[in-house]
Amino acid sequence: MSTTGSLPIPGAAPARRGSPRALGLAAGLLVLLAVLVLSLGLGAKQLGPAEVWHGLLDPDAPGYTVVHRMRLPRTLLGLLAGAALGLAGGVMQALTRNPLADPGLLGINAGASAAVATAVALLGVSSFTGYVWWALAGAALVSVLVYAVGGGRGATPARLALAGAALNATLYSYVSAVMLLDTASLDRMRFWTVGSLAGARTSTVLGILPFVAVGALLALGLARPLNALALGDDAARALGARPAAVRAAAIVAVTLLCGAATAACGPIVFVGLMVPHLVRALTGPDLRWLLPYCAVLAPVLLLGADVLGRVLGRPGELQVGIVTAVLGGPFFLYFARRGKARA
Amino acid sequence: MKTLRVARFSVRYRPRALAVCAAAVLVALGTGVLALGRGDYPIAPGEVVRTLFGGGSAAEDFVVNQLRLPRVATALLVGAALALAGALFQTLVRNPLGSPDILGFTQGAATGALLVVVAGGSSAALAGGAVAGGLATGVLIYALAWRGGVQGARLVLVGIGTAAILTGVNGYLLTRTQLMDAARAVLWLTGSLDGRGWDQARPLALALAVLVPLVLLVCGPALRALELGDDAASGLGVRPERLRVALLGAAVLLASLAAAAAGPVNFLALTAPQLARRITRAPGPNLAASMCTGAALLVTADFAAQHLFGERQLPVGVVTGVLGGGYLVWLLATQRRAGRL
């Protein structure tokens, strides 16, 4: 490097910033790995990292049953659902140009819940494979509705949040009505509506895998066109993106991700809000970095909250949806007070 | 706007708003009489009215005045209280969606009530828990939204955040109860007027008797000034922040007491003021018209919940929830088209 002070080349700057971001992503993956080990190890029976390792690989190891039967499905579910919610939040915030967009706050999870409640009460659906299609249908319906309301230029964060909250209230009053009319559904639904990873089965994990995978690929593929859309529709068109098609694809991605996550874990709020926010501070607004970071760090949050719930709630456990609500709520309040999201 | 003058005193009023209030009161009382007459022991409306004024037989007196009247009275009072609370919130927050059930106050009342259920308390304690929870949440939200004054948008966001946290807490509390208690709690959370007696109606009647004149006559004109903006209101001699605290306090109290009497009846606080505003076609908070509309709406919804579904009696909260949902979708659609949302 010469000391003559060369002029900064505009095109070179992102490439130079790119490598710290890649390093950051690698660091994020390491943190994720650590949380995965914690999630496999902590619980009624504590296992150290070495025991987790043996339990995973060696069928004769003492921890094999615990790890494979209970903690592995639960951990993998947290990984998938967390990534799904984080990506969905990132895409929604870009799509609505609204920093407060969150699939939980805007009612998409509630839409999935309402559909599942209908299926449970009217059709006696009780298996996950039954839930998932209903959840997707409900999520799709509300996504379209929220987008119709919040996609406009005049939509301020506070007003969009209000519309979402009102939608949430309607849908949950419907869910509680269903629970009321049928005690059997109440017993099943009251645990599901809290949001929990407990009781995860391998079949559930495999069940949501295709939906999350397709949704995640779609979301990541949309990073560049959504970036273009952030410049405005005309600029986006000039850059070769088709705004209507991009928006439609983004809604499909959000629906797949939220519907699958909600069907498997129940409605979980704030993960999709918090993670993209925190990540934006690390990566900047470029979705090509923001979305992969979300996919890595959202599971860290969700699994971390799940582990925390297992530690705090002893001898039972606190459901992960409660932990994220209690963790995420103050974050949201702080953010609201800061006035960044002023209407 | 017309002015009625009697000697030195004058009252300004809108004829249309007055007519709307009168019509709503008529609907409320008419439906009330119908509700009092219907049931396993049917009584003709004329007989009902005579019984109300002390004329009926002993049996009719028992059925009308002892069995059915408390429920109808509670419906009227809860409807009026929720609608007034909603009208105050919507005016202070400056948004047609800013009602206590959206902004966390109702959820707070529910948390208080659920804590009582978990602790195995009685129904009276449950009502107390609801009021305490609602008021505590009100103070909390106000404190959190305070930054050298409370501004509508910040109050909305803080309220929604608080509502989301409390929903999580409530869900948790629901998993901590026995199934029978959970059923009772969900019934309460939906909002129901079944089996309401004078014990529920009396505190609410008292609160309304004190708060309504205060809000309508003392704060009403100042509130109209506040709609012009804080600066203009200050210019007209109103102290905006003090007025907001007082009115928010009154609204939270009304919403909490209503929740204590009937559970958090969804959407009434949201829809009644909006409906009143549309029928009266008057700008401003429309406080009196909202109250009358709210009372008429709730007593009608409860009548429908009791008799429209055959043998199966639904809690009134289900009816208002469904009606409110439809209204909400319509509101979102029209407000968006008008570019106001």
mmCIF file of C-alpha atoms in Angstrom, chain A residues 100 105 145 147-163 165-167 169-174 176-177 179-183 186-187 190-191 193-194 269-270 313 316-319 321-322 325-326 328-330 332-333 336-339 341-343, chain B residues 93-95 97-99 101-103 143-147 151 153-154 156-162 164-165 167-169 171-172 174-179 182-183 186-187 189-190 266-267 270 312-315 317-318 321-322 324-326 328-329 332-333 336 339-341:
data_model
loop_
_atom_site.group_PDB
_atom_site.id
_atom_site.type_symbol
_atom_site.label_atom_id
_atom_site.label_comp_id
_atom_site.label_asym_id
_atom_site.label_seq_id
_atom_site.Cartn_x
_atom_site.Cartn_y
_atom_site.Cartn_z
ATOM 1 C CA LEU A 100 -41.912 -2.947 12.453
ATOM 2 C CA LEU A 105 -47.347 -8.734 14.971
ATOM 3 C CA LEU A 145 -54.715 -9.068 3.435
ATOM 4 C CA TYR A 147 -50.042 -6.717 2.117
ATOM 5 C CA ALA A 148 -53.156 -5.144 0.649
ATOM 6 C CA VAL A 149 -53.340 -2.916 3.711
ATOM 7 C CA GLY A 150 -49.678 -2.287 4.371
ATOM 8 C CA GLY A 151 -48.157 -2.294 0.925
ATOM 9 C CA GLY A 152 -49.261 1.195 0.089
ATOM 10 C CA ARG A 153 -47.037 4.206 0.215
ATOM 11 C CA GLY A 154 -49.135 5.975 2.840
ATOM 12 C CA ALA A 155 -48.758 3.186 5.393
ATOM 13 C CA THR A 156 -46.774 4.405 8.371
ATOM 14 C CA PRO A 157 -45.221 1.905 10.784
ATOM 15 C CA ALA A 158 -47.609 2.755 13.608
ATOM 16 C CA ARG A 159 -50.647 2.396 11.401
ATOM 17 C CA LEU A 160 -49.508 -0.853 9.866
ATOM 18 C CA ALA A 161 -48.789 -2.172 13.350
ATOM 19 C CA LEU A 162 -52.274 -1.118 14.436
ATOM 20 C CA ALA A 163 -53.880 -2.843 11.488
ATOM 21 C CA ALA A 165 -52.803 -5.807 15.969
ATOM 22 C CA ALA A 166 -56.474 -5.434 15.136
ATOM 23 C CA LEU A 167 -56.267 -8.388 12.773
ATOM 24 C CA ALA A 169 -57.296 -9.514 17.971
ATOM 25 C CA THR A 170 -60.000 -10.634 15.553
ATOM 26 C CA LEU A 171 -58.319 -13.902 14.734
ATOM 27 C CA TYR A 172 -57.474 -14.767 18.327
ATOM 28 C CA SER A 173 -60.996 -13.979 19.462
ATOM 29 C CA TYR A 174 -62.103 -16.471 16.846
ATOM 30 C CA SER A 176 -60.755 -18.624 21.687
ATOM 31 C CA ALA A 177 -64.355 -18.962 20.527
ATOM 32 C CA MET A 179 -61.666 -23.420 22.049
ATOM 33 C CA LEU A 180 -64.706 -22.460 24.065
ATOM 34 C CA LEU A 181 -67.169 -24.471 22.035
ATOM 35 C CA ASP A 182 -65.110 -27.633 22.295
ATOM 36 C CA THR A 183 -63.219 -28.584 25.451
ATOM 37 C CA LEU A 186 -59.145 -26.283 24.241
ATOM 38 C CA ASP A 187 -56.953 -28.873 25.854
ATOM 39 C CA ARG A 190 -54.037 -24.003 24.832
ATOM 40 C CA PHE A 191 -50.557 -25.496 24.682
ATOM 41 C CA THR A 193 -51.240 -21.366 20.940
ATOM 42 C CA VAL A 194 -48.424 -20.458 23.312
ATOM 43 C CA VAL A 269 -43.940 -13.435 18.032
ATOM 44 C CA PHE A 270 -40.996 -11.049 17.791
ATOM 45 C CA GLY A 313 -38.852 -23.106 34.133
ATOM 46 C CA GLY A 316 -41.043 -27.958 34.056
ATOM 47 C CA GLU A 317 -40.284 -25.491 31.323
ATOM 48 C CA LEU A 318 -41.366 -22.130 29.953
ATOM 49 C CA GLN A 319 -42.664 -22.422 26.405
ATOM 50 C CA GLY A 321 -43.160 -18.479 22.598
ATOM 51 C CA ILE A 322 -43.469 -16.950 26.055
ATOM 52 C CA ALA A 325 -42.526 -12.534 23.799
ATOM 53 C CA VAL A 326 -40.977 -11.476 27.081
ATOM 54 C CA GLY A 328 -38.806 -9.315 22.352
ATOM 55 C CA GLY A 329 -41.455 -7.121 23.917
ATOM 56 C CA PRO A 330 -39.007 -4.832 25.748
ATOM 57 C CA PHE A 332 -39.967 -3.504 20.684
ATOM 58 C CA LEU A 333 -40.865 -1.030 23.438
ATOM 59 C CA ALA A 336 -40.938 2.400 19.879
ATOM 60 C CA ARG A 337 -39.728 4.838 22.527
ATOM 61 C CA ARG A 338 -36.670 5.756 20.529
ATOM 62 C CA GLY A 339 -39.115 7.155 18.021
ATOM 63 C CA ALA A 341 -40.696 4.237 13.958
ATOM 64 C CA ARG A 342 -42.674 7.411 14.293
ATOM 65 C CA ALA A 343 -45.872 7.579 12.329
ATOM 66 C CA VAL B 93 -54.529 8.415 19.795
ATOM 67 C CA ARG B 94 -55.972 9.956 16.632
ATOM 68 C CA ASN B 95 -56.608 6.662 14.958
ATOM 69 C CA LEU B 97 -58.072 1.553 15.458
ATOM 70 C CA GLY B 98 -56.818 2.890 18.778
ATOM 71 C CA SER B 99 -59.072 1.123 21.243
ATOM 72 C CA ASP B 101 -58.503 -3.987 23.379
ATOM 73 C CA ILE B 102 -55.821 -3.271 20.778
ATOM 74 C CA LEU B 103 -53.544 -1.241 23.008
ATOM 75 C CA ALA B 143 -44.951 5.646 31.811
ATOM 76 C CA LEU B 144 -43.289 3.794 28.937
ATOM 77 C CA ALA B 145 -44.779 6.067 26.311
ATOM 78 C CA TRP B 146 -43.705 9.182 28.214
ATOM 79 C CA ARG B 147 -40.936 11.208 26.665
ATOM 80 C CA GLN B 151 -47.705 11.366 21.638
ATOM 81 C CA ALA B 153 -48.092 7.184 17.655
ATOM 82 C CA ARG B 154 -45.731 6.307 20.501
ATOM 83 C CA VAL B 156 -49.902 3.081 19.970
ATOM 84 C CA LEU B 157 -46.581 1.315 19.517
ATOM 85 C CA VAL B 158 -45.929 0.960 23.221
ATOM 86 C CA GLY B 159 -49.482 -0.315 23.671
ATOM 87 C CA ILE B 160 -49.118 -2.916 20.935
ATOM 88 C CA GLY B 161 -45.791 -4.081 22.329
ATOM 89 C CA THR B 162 -47.243 -4.361 25.809
ATOM 90 C CA ALA B 164 -47.968 -8.722 22.726
ATOM 91 C CA ILE B 165 -45.987 -9.352 25.919
ATOM 92 C CA THR B 167 -50.672 -12.078 25.421
ATOM 93 C CA GLY B 168 -47.628 -14.295 25.924
ATOM 94 C CA VAL B 169 -47.966 -14.064 29.695
ATOM 95 C CA GLY B 171 -51.067 -17.852 27.317
ATOM 96 C CA TYR B 172 -48.570 -19.084 29.874
ATOM 97 C CA LEU B 174 -53.601 -20.502 30.804
ATOM 98 C CA THR B 175 -51.263 -23.493 30.621
ATOM 99 C CA ARG B 176 -50.774 -23.318 34.387
ATOM 100 C CA THR B 177 -54.411 -23.917 35.268
ATOM 101 C CA GLN B 178 -56.526 -27.022 35.604
ATOM 102 C CA LEU B 179 -58.599 -27.743 32.522
ATOM 103 C CA ALA B 182 -58.930 -22.931 31.931
ATOM 104 C CA ALA B 183 -62.411 -23.317 30.461
ATOM 105 C CA VAL B 186 -61.328 -18.710 28.355
ATOM 106 C CA LEU B 187 -65.033 -18.036 28.796
ATOM 107 C CA LEU B 189 -61.545 -13.907 28.208
ATOM 108 C CA THR B 190 -64.086 -14.103 25.405
ATOM 109 C CA ASN B 266 -63.870 -7.617 21.941
ATOM 110 C CA PHE B 267 -64.285 -4.816 19.449
ATOM 111 C CA LEU B 270 -63.447 -0.137 18.529
ATOM 112 C CA ARG B 312 -76.573 -23.345 21.952
ATOM 113 C CA GLN B 313 -75.899 -20.093 23.786
ATOM 114 C CA LEU B 314 -72.787 -18.305 22.651
ATOM 115 C CA PRO B 315 -70.921 -15.824 24.808
ATOM 116 C CA GLY B 317 -67.861 -11.788 22.909
ATOM 117 C CA VAL B 318 -68.022 -14.261 20.031
ATOM 118 C CA GLY B 321 -65.721 -10.534 17.730
ATOM 119 C CA VAL B 322 -67.175 -11.748 14.457
ATOM 120 C CA GLY B 324 -65.937 -6.532 14.716
ATOM 121 C CA GLY B 325 -63.827 -8.626 12.385
ATOM 122 C CA GLY B 326 -66.099 -7.889 9.465
ATOM 123 C CA LEU B 328 -62.364 -4.216 10.626
ATOM 124 C CA VAL B 329 -61.827 -5.644 7.163
ATOM 125 C CA LEU B 332 -59.035 -1.372 6.467
ATOM 126 C CA ALA B 333 -60.275 -1.474 2.897
ATOM 127 C CA ARG B 336 -56.691 2.418 2.637
ATOM 128 C CA GLY B 339 -55.157 6.881 1.832
ATOM 129 C CA ARG B 340 -55.652 7.357 5.541
ATOM 130 C CA LEU B 341 -54.223 4.136 6.874
#
